[in-house]
Amino acid sequence: MTFTTRPELAGTFGMVTSTHWLATAAGMKMLEAGGSAADAAVATGFVLNVVEPHLNGPLGDMPLLYRAAGAEEPVVICGQGSAPAGATIAHYRAEGLTRIPGSGLLATVVPGAFDAWMLLLRDHGRLPLSDVLAPAIHYARHGHPILPRVANEIAGMADVFRSEWPTSAPVWLPGGHAPEPGTLFANRALADFWDRLVDEAKGAGVDREAQIEAARTAFYEGFVAEAIDDFLRDAEVLDASGQRHKGVLTGQDMADWRATYERPISVDHAGWTVWKCGGWTQGPVLLQALQMLRGDDLAGMDPVGPEFVHLVTEALKLAFADREAYLGEPNAMDLPLETLLSTAYGAARRSQIGETASLEFRPGAIPGYEAWAEAFRARVAEPAPADSGIGIGEPTMAHLTEKPGDTCHIDVIDQWGNSVSATPSGGWLKSSPVVPGLGVPLNSRAQMFWLDEGLPTSLAPGRRPRTTLTPSMAQGPDGTQLAFGTPGGDQQDQWQLIFLLRLIHHGMNLQEAIDGPLFHTGHLQASFYPRGARPGHLMIEPNFPEATLAELASKGHRLEVAAPWSIGRLTAARKRPDGILQAAATPRLMQAYAAGR
């Protein structure tokens, strides 16, 4: 066993792990009250809305995987909202835009996370809605110790809130000032929003499912949709383009959308089956990388050696090129997923990996899809537009990029063997002004569309943006069930791949695989505005051996050595065939915690 910062937790009753200790504790409270993994995940997610408002919010997005005890595979619940009816390429072009801003009202799609949570709770939970929301309402109304990162994000946006986004100032600047780190911070407008939702749910009677349905209606057709519609009808605000724009989302767009169930996609690797959400996420990136690496002696490689880092990085570069060329809304276009995930295609892509770092963007050649690949090559060669610096980007790893950011993650397994892996995001405090009466801002996921026709990522009404959010599940050859994931935008499937390979090929336990030094490449077209690319880039933690860093540099990787313990926010939970449950959480950023017994 190698050194770890924390023990790998073990027990038989239940495990909850998330990116904030208060959220994890709330989830564990639901398990102790007789709730299921679904109840625990929902309670955890709503507390994350309160304690990590710089990373997610109630008007954000979320894909999740749910696996019922005894089920052969998980199901996907899609909480990624779609583009409004008014979100046309012609409209955005007429606004003088070439790329969708990373913040503000034009970046908004239908909020999807709430309905995904409600679908999970209705169909797989046991507890009443009021019980599950109670911890989040408590922290919103009575306060919680505000994280230093949240306080710093608010302080950095204070002038924007006062001058450009005045609806945000009363929420984030109580008394006219940014809160001090560690002080008690409340969002009473959000508590009022949730209290009203619970009251309307209770108005449907005592039946648990009827109450949840009433909450869904109140959100998408009632007072929540009305508040959003009223605000966006007249609001015109500054965004990352440096200009002021009105939004196009309406109450009718809200009424027309609901979360849905889907089947996951999967590949087999070294006796394991790994499941991801579909091509409207970046999930296929991890699966493609596994297919490329299936013939390599990964177990024989040093997990902190240059051979391992180089091989994984080059596989990811190829998979990300395919992401940009071929992934997007499968309901709009026929994505070549069967080809992308095939063993033959993986082997062909593996043959393109050389001994030195590639500086090219190389989507694979798929007959009939040549135009998509050529469009990507042309796009990635274009210079990214200038931005105003207001609310752009993905906030989770902002300390690495000096850009704002988003996202959280949750993994839960209960005593019966039900499991959840969820990645809530969007609607963070830098994304958009607060909606009056709700206490929280809208999401900015539309920035992942392109304003070019004929692509799977082209902006169009009713389409989902191809999201970076990508929860994971896997099953080992002995029947071990695993739920895992991380925040981190374009880095999510990179860190998850490294974690999974350490688990499968190097025999590490969950905490060892998380604690080991991490790396990722910026050799991809970023999903977040202004959509730039960094050819040959490789960010790597300094606790890799010096010899590894030197060898990688000699191979042509453009190294950026990160601060110690600064990359990744992985969490994981699993159930072994003997019934023992285990969980772990990253020590990085000093927030994530696992709990269980």
Coordinates of C-alpha atoms in Angstrom, one line a residue:
M1 CA 0.0 0.0 0.0
T2 CA 1.3 3.5 -0.9
F3 CA 0.8 6.6 1.3
T4 CA -2.6 8.1 1.2
T5 CA -3.9 11.3 2.8
R6 CA -7.0 9.5 4.2
P7 CA -8.2 6.0 4.7
E8 CA -10.4 4.2 2.1
L9 CA -13.7 4.1 4.1
A10 CA -15.3 0.7 4.5
G11 CA -18.7 -0.5 5.9
T12 CA -21.9 -2.2 5.0
F13 CA -24.7 0.3 5.6
G14 CA -24.1 3.1 3.1
M15 CA -21.5 5.4 1.5
V16 CA -21.8 9.1 0.4
T17 CA -19.0 11.1 -1.1
S18 CA -19.1 14.5 -2.6
T19 CA -17.2 17.7 -3.2
H20 CA -18.2 19.4 0.1
W21 CA -18.3 17.9 3.6
L22 CA -21.7 19.5 4.5
A23 CA -23.3 18.0 1.5
T24 CA -21.9 14.6 2.2
A25 CA -23.2 14.8 5.8
A26 CA -26.7 15.7 4.5
G27 CA -26.7 12.7 2.2
M28 CA -25.6 10.4 5.0
K29 CA -28.5 11.9 7.1
M30 CA -30.9 10.6 4.5
L31 CA -29.4 7.1 4.6
E32 CA -29.7 7.1 8.4
A33 CA -33.4 8.1 8.1
G34 CA -34.1 5.0 6.0
G35 CA -33.6 6.7 2.7
S36 CA -32.2 5.2 -0.4
A37 CA -29.2 6.2 -2.6
A38 CA -31.6 8.4 -4.5
D39 CA -32.8 10.3 -1.4
A40 CA -29.2 10.8 -0.3
A41 CA -28.0 12.0 -3.7
V42 CA -30.8 14.5 -4.0
A43 CA -30.2 15.9 -0.5
T44 CA -26.5 16.1 -1.2
G45 CA -27.1 17.9 -4.5
F46 CA -29.3 20.5 -3.0
V47 CA -26.9 21.3 -0.2
L48 CA -24.1 21.7 -2.9
N49 CA -26.3 24.4 -4.5
V50 CA -26.0 26.3 -1.2
V51 CA -22.4 25.7 -0.1
E52 CA -20.7 25.7 -3.6
P53 CA -22.7 28.5 -5.4
H54 CA -19.6 29.3 -7.4
L55 CA -19.7 25.8 -8.9
N56 CA -23.4 24.9 -9.3
G57 CA -27.0 26.1 -8.7
P58 CA -30.7 25.2 -8.8
L59 CA -31.0 26.5 -12.4
G60 CA -28.1 24.5 -13.7
D61 CA -27.6 21.2 -15.5
M62 CA -26.9 17.6 -14.5
P63 CA -26.5 14.2 -16.1
L64 CA -26.6 11.2 -13.7
L65 CA -26.3 7.5 -13.7
Y66 CA -28.6 5.4 -11.5
R67 CA -28.1 1.7 -11.0
A68 CA -30.8 -0.2 -9.1
A69 CA -29.6 -3.2 -6.9
G70 CA -29.5 -6.3 -9.1
A71 CA -29.8 -4.4 -12.4
E72 CA -27.6 -5.5 -15.3
E73 CA -26.7 -1.9 -16.2
P74 CA -27.4 1.7 -15.0
V75 CA -29.9 4.1 -16.5
V76 CA -29.1 7.7 -17.5
I77 CA -31.3 10.5 -16.3
C78 CA -30.7 13.5 -18.6
G79 CA -30.9 16.8 -16.7
Q80 CA -29.3 18.7 -19.5
G81 CA -31.8 21.3 -20.7
S82 CA -32.2 22.2 -24.4
A83 CA -31.9 25.4 -26.3
P84 CA -34.9 27.8 -26.3
A85 CA -37.2 28.2 -29.3
G86 CA -35.6 31.6 -29.9
A87 CA -32.0 30.3 -29.9
T88 CA -31.3 30.3 -33.6
I89 CA -28.0 30.8 -35.4
A90 CA -29.5 33.6 -37.3
H91 CA -30.5 35.5 -34.1
Y92 CA -27.1 35.1 -32.5
R93 CA -25.3 36.2 -35.7
A94 CA -27.6 39.2 -35.9
E95 CA -26.4 40.1 -32.4
G96 CA -22.9 40.4 -33.9
L97 CA -21.6 37.2 -32.3
T98 CA -19.3 34.5 -33.8
R99 CA -19.2 32.4 -30.7
I100 CA -21.7 32.3 -27.9
P101 CA -20.6 34.2 -24.8
G102 CA -19.6 32.3 -21.7
S103 CA -21.9 34.3 -19.4
G104 CA -25.1 36.3 -19.5
L105 CA -28.5 35.7 -20.9
L106 CA -27.8 34.4 -24.4
A107 CA -25.7 31.6 -22.8
T108 CA -28.8 30.1 -21.1
V109 CA -30.6 26.9 -21.9
V110 CA -33.6 25.4 -20.1
P111 CA -32.5 24.6 -16.5
G112 CA -32.4 20.8 -16.3
A113 CA -30.9 19.7 -13.0
F114 CA -34.0 20.2 -10.9
D115 CA -36.2 17.9 -12.9
A116 CA -33.5 15.2 -13.1
W117 CA -33.3 15.3 -9.3
M118 CA -37.1 15.1 -9.1
L119 CA -37.3 12.1 -11.5
L120 CA -34.7 10.3 -9.5
L121 CA -36.5 11.1 -6.2
R122 CA -39.9 10.1 -7.5
D123 CA -38.9 6.8 -9.0
H124 CA -36.2 5.6 -6.8
G125 CA -36.5 7.5 -3.5
R126 CA -38.3 6.6 -0.3
L127 CA -38.5 9.9 1.7
P128 CA -40.8 12.9 1.3
L129 CA -39.6 15.9 -0.7
S130 CA -39.7 18.1 2.4
D131 CA -37.4 15.9 4.3
V132 CA -34.9 15.6 1.5
L133 CA -34.8 19.4 0.9
A134 CA -34.7 20.3 4.6
P135 CA -30.8 20.4 5.1
A136 CA -30.4 22.6 2.0
I137 CA -33.2 25.0 3.2
H138 CA -31.6 25.1 6.6
Y139 CA -28.2 26.2 5.3
A140 CA -29.7 28.7 2.8
R141 CA -31.8 30.3 5.5
H142 CA -29.6 30.1 8.6
G143 CA -26.2 30.2 6.9
H144 CA -23.1 28.1 6.5
P145 CA -19.3 28.9 6.8
I146 CA -18.6 30.3 3.4
L147 CA -15.6 28.7 1.6
P148 CA -12.6 31.0 1.0
R149 CA -12.9 30.3 -2.7
V150 CA -16.6 31.4 -2.8
A151 CA -15.8 34.6 -0.9
N152 CA -12.9 35.3 -3.3
E153 CA -15.1 34.7 -6.3
I154 CA -17.7 37.1 -5.0
A155 CA -15.1 39.7 -4.1
G156 CA -13.8 39.5 -7.7
M157 CA -17.2 40.1 -9.1
A158 CA -18.4 42.7 -6.6
D159 CA -18.0 45.7 -9.0
V160 CA -19.8 43.8 -11.8
F161 CA -22.7 43.0 -9.4
R162 CA -23.0 46.6 -8.4
S163 CA -22.8 48.2 -11.8
E164 CA -23.9 45.6 -14.3
W165 CA -25.8 42.8 -12.6
P166 CA -27.7 44.7 -9.8
T167 CA -30.1 41.8 -9.1
S168 CA -27.0 39.8 -7.9
A169 CA -25.8 42.4 -5.4
P170 CA -28.4 41.9 -2.6
V171 CA -27.7 38.1 -2.7
W172 CA -23.9 38.0 -2.9
L173 CA -23.0 41.3 -1.3
P174 CA -25.0 41.3 2.0
G175 CA -24.7 44.8 3.6
G176 CA -23.1 46.0 0.4
H177 CA -19.9 44.0 0.9
A178 CA -18.4 40.7 -0.1
P179 CA -18.5 38.2 2.7
E180 CA -15.2 37.3 4.6
P181 CA -14.0 33.8 4.2
G182 CA -15.3 31.5 6.9
T183 CA -18.1 33.8 8.1
L184 CA -21.7 32.7 8.2
F185 CA -23.3 33.3 4.8
A186 CA -27.0 32.8 4.0
N187 CA -29.2 33.1 0.9
R188 CA -32.6 33.7 2.3
A189 CA -34.1 34.4 -1.1
L190 CA -33.2 30.9 -2.1
A191 CA -34.6 29.5 1.1
D192 CA -37.9 31.3 0.4
F193 CA -37.8 29.8 -3.2
W194 CA -37.5 26.3 -1.9
D195 CA -39.9 26.8 1.0
R196 CA -42.6 27.9 -1.5
L197 CA -41.8 24.9 -3.7
V198 CA -42.3 22.5 -0.7
D199 CA -45.5 24.3 0.3
E200 CA -46.9 23.9 -3.2
A201 CA -45.9 20.3 -3.2
K202 CA -47.7 19.7 0.1
G203 CA -50.8 21.3 -1.5
A204 CA -51.1 18.2 -3.7
G205 CA -52.0 16.0 -0.7
V206 CA -50.2 13.4 1.3
D207 CA -49.1 11.2 -1.5
R208 CA -45.3 11.3 -1.9
E209 CA -45.2 11.0 -5.7
A210 CA -48.1 13.5 -6.1
Q211 CA -46.1 16.1 -4.1
I212 CA -43.0 15.6 -6.3
E213 CA -45.1 16.0 -9.4
A214 CA -46.5 19.2 -8.0
A215 CA -43.0 20.5 -7.4
R216 CA -42.1 19.7 -11.0
T217 CA -45.1 21.6 -12.2
A218 CA -44.4 24.6 -10.0
F219 CA -40.9 24.7 -11.3
Y220 CA -41.5 24.3 -15.0
E221 CA -45.0 25.8 -15.4
G222 CA -45.6 27.7 -12.2
F223 CA -43.9 30.4 -10.1
V224 CA -40.3 29.5 -11.0
A225 CA -40.9 29.6 -14.8
E226 CA -42.9 32.8 -14.3
A227 CA -40.1 34.5 -12.4
I228 CA -37.6 33.6 -15.2
D229 CA -40.0 34.7 -17.9
D230 CA -40.6 38.0 -16.2
F231 CA -36.9 38.7 -15.7
L232 CA -35.8 37.8 -19.2
R233 CA -38.6 39.7 -21.0
D234 CA -36.8 43.0 -20.3
A235 CA -33.3 42.3 -18.9
E236 CA -30.4 43.2 -21.0
V237 CA -27.0 42.6 -19.4
L238 CA -23.3 42.7 -20.0
D239 CA -21.7 39.3 -20.8
A240 CA -18.3 37.8 -21.7
S241 CA -18.5 39.3 -25.2
G242 CA -18.1 42.7 -23.6
Q243 CA -21.6 43.7 -24.9
R244 CA -25.1 43.8 -23.4
H245 CA -27.6 41.3 -24.7
K246 CA -31.1 40.1 -24.0
G247 CA -31.9 36.4 -23.5
V248 CA -34.3 34.2 -25.5
L249 CA -35.4 31.8 -22.9
T250 CA -39.2 32.0 -22.1
G251 CA -41.6 30.4 -19.7
Q252 CA -43.0 28.4 -22.6
D253 CA -39.5 26.8 -23.2
M254 CA -39.6 25.8 -19.6
A255 CA -43.1 24.3 -19.9
D256 CA -42.1 22.3 -23.0
W257 CA -39.1 20.5 -21.3
R258 CA -38.8 17.6 -18.9
A259 CA -35.9 15.3 -17.8
T260 CA -35.8 11.9 -19.5
Y261 CA -34.4 8.4 -19.1
E262 CA -31.9 7.0 -21.6
R263 CA -29.7 3.9 -21.9
P264 CA -26.0 4.4 -21.2
I265 CA -23.2 3.6 -23.6
S266 CA -20.4 1.2 -22.6
V267 CA -17.2 -0.7 -23.5
D268 CA -15.4 -3.6 -21.9
H269 CA -11.9 -3.2 -20.8
A270 CA -9.7 -5.8 -19.0
G271 CA -12.7 -7.7 -17.8
W272 CA -14.5 -4.5 -16.6
T273 CA -17.6 -2.9 -18.1
V274 CA -17.5 0.9 -18.0
W275 CA -20.7 2.9 -18.5
K276 CA -21.1 6.6 -19.5
C277 CA -23.8 8.9 -20.7
G278 CA -24.3 9.3 -24.5
G279 CA -22.8 11.5 -27.2
W280 CA -24.4 14.7 -25.9
T281 CA -21.7 14.5 -23.2
Q282 CA -18.0 14.0 -23.5
G283 CA -18.4 10.5 -21.9
P284 CA -17.3 8.7 -25.1
V285 CA -13.9 10.3 -24.7
L286 CA -13.1 8.0 -21.8
L287 CA -14.5 4.9 -23.5
Q288 CA -12.5 5.6 -26.7
A289 CA -9.3 6.0 -24.7
L290 CA -10.0 2.6 -23.1
Q291 CA -10.4 1.0 -26.5
M292 CA -7.2 2.5 -27.7
L293 CA -5.3 1.2 -24.7
R294 CA -6.8 -2.2 -24.5
G295 CA -3.8 -4.0 -26.1
D296 CA -1.1 -2.2 -24.0
D297 CA 0.6 -3.7 -21.0
L298 CA -0.6 -1.0 -18.7
A299 CA 0.0 -3.1 -15.6
G300 CA 3.7 -3.4 -16.6
M301 CA 4.1 0.4 -16.8
D302 CA 5.0 2.6 -13.8
P303 CA 1.9 4.7 -13.1
V304 CA 4.1 7.7 -12.4
G305 CA 6.5 6.9 -15.2
P306 CA 6.9 8.8 -18.6
E307 CA 5.7 5.8 -20.7
F308 CA 2.3 5.7 -18.9
V309 CA 1.8 9.5 -18.9
H310 CA 2.8 9.9 -22.6
L311 CA 0.6 7.0 -23.8
V312 CA -2.5 8.1 -21.9
T313 CA -2.0 11.8 -23.0
E314 CA -1.7 10.9 -26.6
A315 CA -4.7 8.7 -26.5
L316 CA -6.7 11.5 -24.9
K317 CA -5.6 13.9 -27.6
L318 CA -7.0 11.6 -30.3
A319 CA -10.3 11.0 -28.4
F320 CA -10.8 14.8 -27.9
A321 CA -10.3 15.4 -31.6
D322 CA -13.1 12.9 -32.2
R323 CA -15.2 14.6 -29.5
E324 CA -15.0 17.9 -31.4
A325 CA -15.6 16.4 -34.8
Y326 CA -18.3 13.8 -34.1
L327 CA -20.1 14.2 -30.7
G328 CA -23.2 16.3 -30.1
E329 CA -27.0 16.0 -30.0
P330 CA -27.9 12.5 -31.1
N331 CA -31.5 13.4 -31.5
A332 CA -30.6 15.8 -34.2
M333 CA -28.0 13.9 -36.2
D334 CA -26.8 10.3 -36.5
L335 CA -23.6 10.2 -34.5
P336 CA -21.0 7.6 -35.4
L337 CA -20.8 6.2 -31.9
E338 CA -20.7 2.6 -32.9
T339 CA -17.6 3.2 -35.0
L340 CA -16.0 5.5 -32.4
L341 CA -16.3 2.8 -29.7
S342 CA -15.4 -0.2 -31.8
T343 CA -12.3 -2.2 -31.1
A344 CA -11.2 -1.9 -34.7
Y345 CA -11.4 1.9 -34.7
G346 CA -9.6 2.0 -31.3
A347 CA -6.8 -0.1 -32.7
A348 CA -6.5 2.1 -35.7
R349 CA -6.3 5.2 -33.6
R350 CA -3.7 3.5 -31.3
S351 CA -1.5 3.0 -34.3
Q352 CA -1.3 6.8 -34.7
I353 CA 0.4 7.3 -31.3
G354 CA 4.1 7.8 -31.7
E355 CA 7.1 8.2 -29.4
T356 CA 6.8 12.0 -29.4
A357 CA 4.1 14.4 -28.4
S358 CA 1.7 15.3 -31.3
L359 CA 1.1 18.9 -31.9
E360 CA -1.7 18.2 -34.5
F361 CA -5.4 18.0 -34.1
R362 CA -6.3 14.7 -35.7
P363 CA -9.9 13.5 -35.8
G364 CA -10.2 10.0 -37.1
A365 CA -11.4 9.3 -40.7
I366 CA -15.0 8.0 -40.7
P367 CA -16.6 7.5 -44.1
G368 CA -19.6 9.8 -44.6
Y369 CA -18.5 12.2 -41.9
E370 CA -15.7 13.9 -43.7
A371 CA -17.4 17.3 -43.6
W372 CA -17.6 17.2 -39.8
A373 CA -13.9 16.5 -39.4
E374 CA -13.0 19.2 -41.8
A375 CA -15.2 21.7 -40.0
F376 CA -13.4 21.0 -36.8
R377 CA -9.9 21.4 -38.4
A378 CA -11.0 24.8 -39.8
R379 CA -12.5 25.9 -36.5
V380 CA -9.6 24.9 -34.3
A381 CA -7.3 26.9 -36.5
E382 CA -9.3 30.1 -36.0
P383 CA -8.1 32.5 -33.3
A384 CA -10.4 32.7 -30.2
P385 CA -12.3 36.0 -29.9
A386 CA -11.4 38.4 -27.2
D387 CA -13.5 38.4 -24.0
S388 CA -14.5 40.8 -21.3
G389 CA -13.4 38.3 -18.5
I390 CA -16.9 38.5 -17.0
G391 CA -18.1 35.1 -15.9
I392 CA -16.4 33.1 -18.6
G393 CA -15.2 29.6 -18.4
E394 CA -15.5 26.6 -16.1
P395 CA -14.9 27.5 -12.4
T396 CA -13.8 24.3 -10.8
M397 CA -10.2 24.5 -11.7
A398 CA -10.0 28.3 -11.8
H399 CA -6.9 28.3 -9.6
L400 CA -5.1 26.6 -12.5
T401 CA -6.2 28.9 -15.3
E402 CA -7.1 32.2 -13.6
K403 CA -10.5 31.9 -15.3
P404 CA -13.8 31.5 -13.6
G405 CA -15.4 28.0 -13.2
D406 CA -18.2 25.4 -12.3
T407 CA -19.1 21.9 -11.2
C408 CA -19.5 19.4 -8.3
H409 CA -19.8 15.6 -8.1
I410 CA -21.7 13.0 -6.0
D411 CA -21.4 9.2 -5.6
V412 CA -23.7 7.2 -3.3
I413 CA -24.2 3.5 -2.6
D414 CA -26.9 2.4 -0.1
Q415 CA -27.4 -0.7 2.1
W416 CA -29.5 -2.4 -0.6
G417 CA -26.9 -1.8 -3.3
N418 CA -28.6 1.0 -5.2
S419 CA -26.0 3.5 -6.5
V420 CA -25.9 7.0 -8.0
S421 CA -23.2 9.0 -9.8
A422 CA -24.1 12.6 -10.6
T423 CA -22.3 15.7 -11.8
P424 CA -24.4 18.8 -11.0
S425 CA -23.2 22.1 -12.5
G426 CA -24.1 25.4 -14.1
G427 CA -26.0 28.3 -12.7
W428 CA -23.0 29.4 -10.7
L429 CA -22.7 32.9 -9.4
K430 CA -20.4 34.2 -12.2
S431 CA -22.6 32.7 -15.0
S432 CA -25.5 35.2 -15.0
P433 CA -27.4 37.8 -12.9
V434 CA -29.6 36.5 -10.1
V435 CA -33.2 36.0 -11.2
P436 CA -35.3 38.2 -8.9
G437 CA -37.4 36.2 -6.4
L438 CA -35.3 33.1 -6.8
G439 CA -32.0 34.1 -5.3
V440 CA -29.9 32.3 -7.9
P441 CA -28.7 32.8 -11.5
L442 CA -29.3 30.9 -14.7
N443 CA -26.9 28.5 -16.4
S444 CA -24.5 29.3 -19.3
R445 CA -24.3 25.9 -21.0
A446 CA -25.3 27.2 -24.4
Q447 CA -21.7 28.5 -24.8
M448 CA -20.9 24.9 -26.0
F449 CA -22.9 25.3 -29.2
W450 CA -21.3 26.5 -32.4
L451 CA -22.9 29.2 -34.6
D452 CA -22.2 27.2 -37.8
E453 CA -24.8 25.1 -39.6
G454 CA -24.7 21.3 -40.2
L455 CA -22.8 20.1 -37.1
P456 CA -23.9 17.9 -34.2
T457 CA -23.0 20.9 -32.0
S458 CA -24.8 23.5 -34.1
L459 CA -27.1 25.8 -32.1
A460 CA -30.8 25.0 -32.8
P461 CA -34.0 25.2 -30.8
G462 CA -34.6 22.0 -28.8
R463 CA -31.1 20.7 -29.0
R464 CA -28.9 19.9 -26.0
P465 CA -25.5 21.4 -25.9
R466 CA -22.7 18.8 -25.8
T467 CA -21.9 19.1 -22.1
T468 CA -18.6 18.3 -20.4
L469 CA -20.5 16.8 -17.4
T470 CA -19.8 13.1 -17.3
P471 CA -20.5 10.8 -14.4
S472 CA -19.3 7.2 -14.5
M473 CA -20.1 3.7 -13.4
A474 CA -18.2 0.4 -13.9
Q475 CA -18.4 -3.3 -12.9
G476 CA -15.4 -5.5 -12.4
P477 CA -15.0 -9.1 -13.4
D478 CA -15.8 -10.3 -9.9
G479 CA -19.0 -8.2 -9.8
T480 CA -17.6 -5.2 -8.0
Q481 CA -19.8 -2.2 -8.6
L482 CA -18.2 1.3 -8.9
A483 CA -19.5 4.8 -9.1
F484 CA -17.0 7.6 -9.7
G485 CA -16.5 11.1 -11.2
T486 CA -15.1 14.6 -10.8
P487 CA -15.7 18.2 -11.6
G488 CA -13.3 19.9 -14.0
G489 CA -14.8 20.7 -17.4
D490 CA -12.7 19.3 -20.2
Q491 CA -10.5 17.6 -17.6
Q492 CA -13.2 15.4 -16.2
D493 CA -12.7 12.3 -18.3
Q494 CA -9.0 12.8 -18.3
W495 CA -8.7 12.5 -14.5
Q496 CA -11.4 9.7 -14.4
L497 CA -9.4 7.7 -17.0
I498 CA -6.2 7.9 -14.9
F499 CA -8.1 6.9 -11.7
L500 CA -9.7 4.0 -13.5
L501 CA -6.5 2.7 -15.0
R502 CA -4.8 2.8 -11.6
L503 CA -7.7 0.9 -10.1
I504 CA -7.8 -1.8 -12.8
H505 CA -4.2 -2.2 -13.8
H506 CA -2.2 -1.2 -10.8
G507 CA -4.2 -2.7 -8.0
M508 CA -4.7 0.6 -6.1
N509 CA -7.5 1.1 -3.7
L510 CA -9.9 4.0 -4.2
Q511 CA -8.0 6.5 -2.1
E512 CA -4.6 5.5 -3.5
A513 CA -6.0 5.9 -7.1
I514 CA -7.3 9.4 -6.2
D515 CA -4.3 10.6 -4.2
G516 CA -1.7 9.6 -6.8
P517 CA -0.3 12.6 -8.9
L518 CA -2.5 13.7 -11.8
F519 CA -2.1 15.3 -15.2
H520 CA -4.2 16.5 -18.1
T521 CA -3.7 18.0 -21.5
G522 CA -5.1 21.3 -22.9
H523 CA -4.4 19.9 -26.4
L524 CA -8.1 20.2 -27.4
Q525 CA -10.7 22.8 -28.4
A526 CA -12.0 24.0 -25.0
S527 CA -15.7 23.6 -24.4
F528 CA -15.9 27.0 -22.6
Y529 CA -15.8 30.4 -24.1
P530 CA -13.6 31.7 -25.8
R531 CA -13.0 28.1 -27.0
G532 CA -9.3 28.3 -27.4
A533 CA -6.8 25.4 -27.8
R534 CA -3.2 24.7 -26.5
P535 CA -1.3 22.4 -28.8
G536 CA 1.0 20.0 -27.0
H537 CA 0.1 21.3 -23.6
L538 CA 0.5 19.0 -20.6
M539 CA -0.3 20.1 -17.1
I540 CA 1.3 17.8 -14.4
E541 CA 1.6 17.8 -10.7
P542 CA 5.1 18.3 -9.3
N543 CA 5.0 15.1 -7.2
F544 CA 5.8 13.1 -10.4
P545 CA 9.5 12.0 -10.4
E546 CA 11.9 14.6 -11.8
A547 CA 13.0 11.9 -14.3
T548 CA 9.4 11.6 -15.6
L549 CA 9.1 15.3 -16.1
A550 CA 12.4 15.5 -17.9
E551 CA 11.5 12.5 -20.2
L552 CA 8.1 14.0 -21.1
A553 CA 9.7 17.3 -22.0
S554 CA 12.2 15.5 -24.2
K555 CA 9.3 13.9 -26.0
G556 CA 8.0 17.3 -26.9
H557 CA 5.2 17.8 -24.3
R558 CA 4.8 21.4 -23.4
L559 CA 4.9 21.0 -19.7
E560 CA 3.1 23.2 -17.3
V561 CA 4.0 22.1 -13.7
A562 CA 1.0 22.8 -11.4
A563 CA 1.1 23.7 -7.8
P564 CA 1.3 20.7 -5.5
W565 CA -2.0 18.9 -4.8
S566 CA -3.9 21.2 -7.2
I567 CA -5.3 19.0 -10.0
G568 CA -8.6 17.1 -9.9
R569 CA -11.5 16.6 -7.5
L570 CA -12.2 12.9 -7.8
T571 CA -14.7 11.0 -5.6
A572 CA -15.7 7.3 -5.8
A573 CA -17.8 4.6 -4.1
R574 CA -18.0 0.9 -4.7
K575 CA -19.7 -2.3 -3.5
R576 CA -17.6 -5.5 -3.4
P577 CA -19.2 -8.9 -4.0
D578 CA -18.9 -9.7 -0.3
G579 CA -21.2 -6.8 0.5
I580 CA -18.6 -4.4 1.8
L581 CA -19.0 -0.8 0.7
Q582 CA -16.1 1.5 0.2
A583 CA -15.7 5.2 -0.6
A584 CA -13.0 7.9 -1.0
A585 CA -12.7 11.6 -1.8
T586 CA -9.9 13.8 -3.0
P587 CA -7.9 15.9 -0.5
R588 CA -7.3 18.5 -3.2
L589 CA -8.8 21.9 -2.5
M590 CA -9.6 20.7 1.1
Q591 CA -13.4 20.4 0.5
A592 CA -14.4 16.9 -0.7
Y593 CA -15.3 14.2 1.9
A594 CA -16.6 10.7 2.0
A595 CA -18.8 9.4 4.8
G596 CA -20.2 5.9 5.6
R597 CA -20.5 3.1 8.0

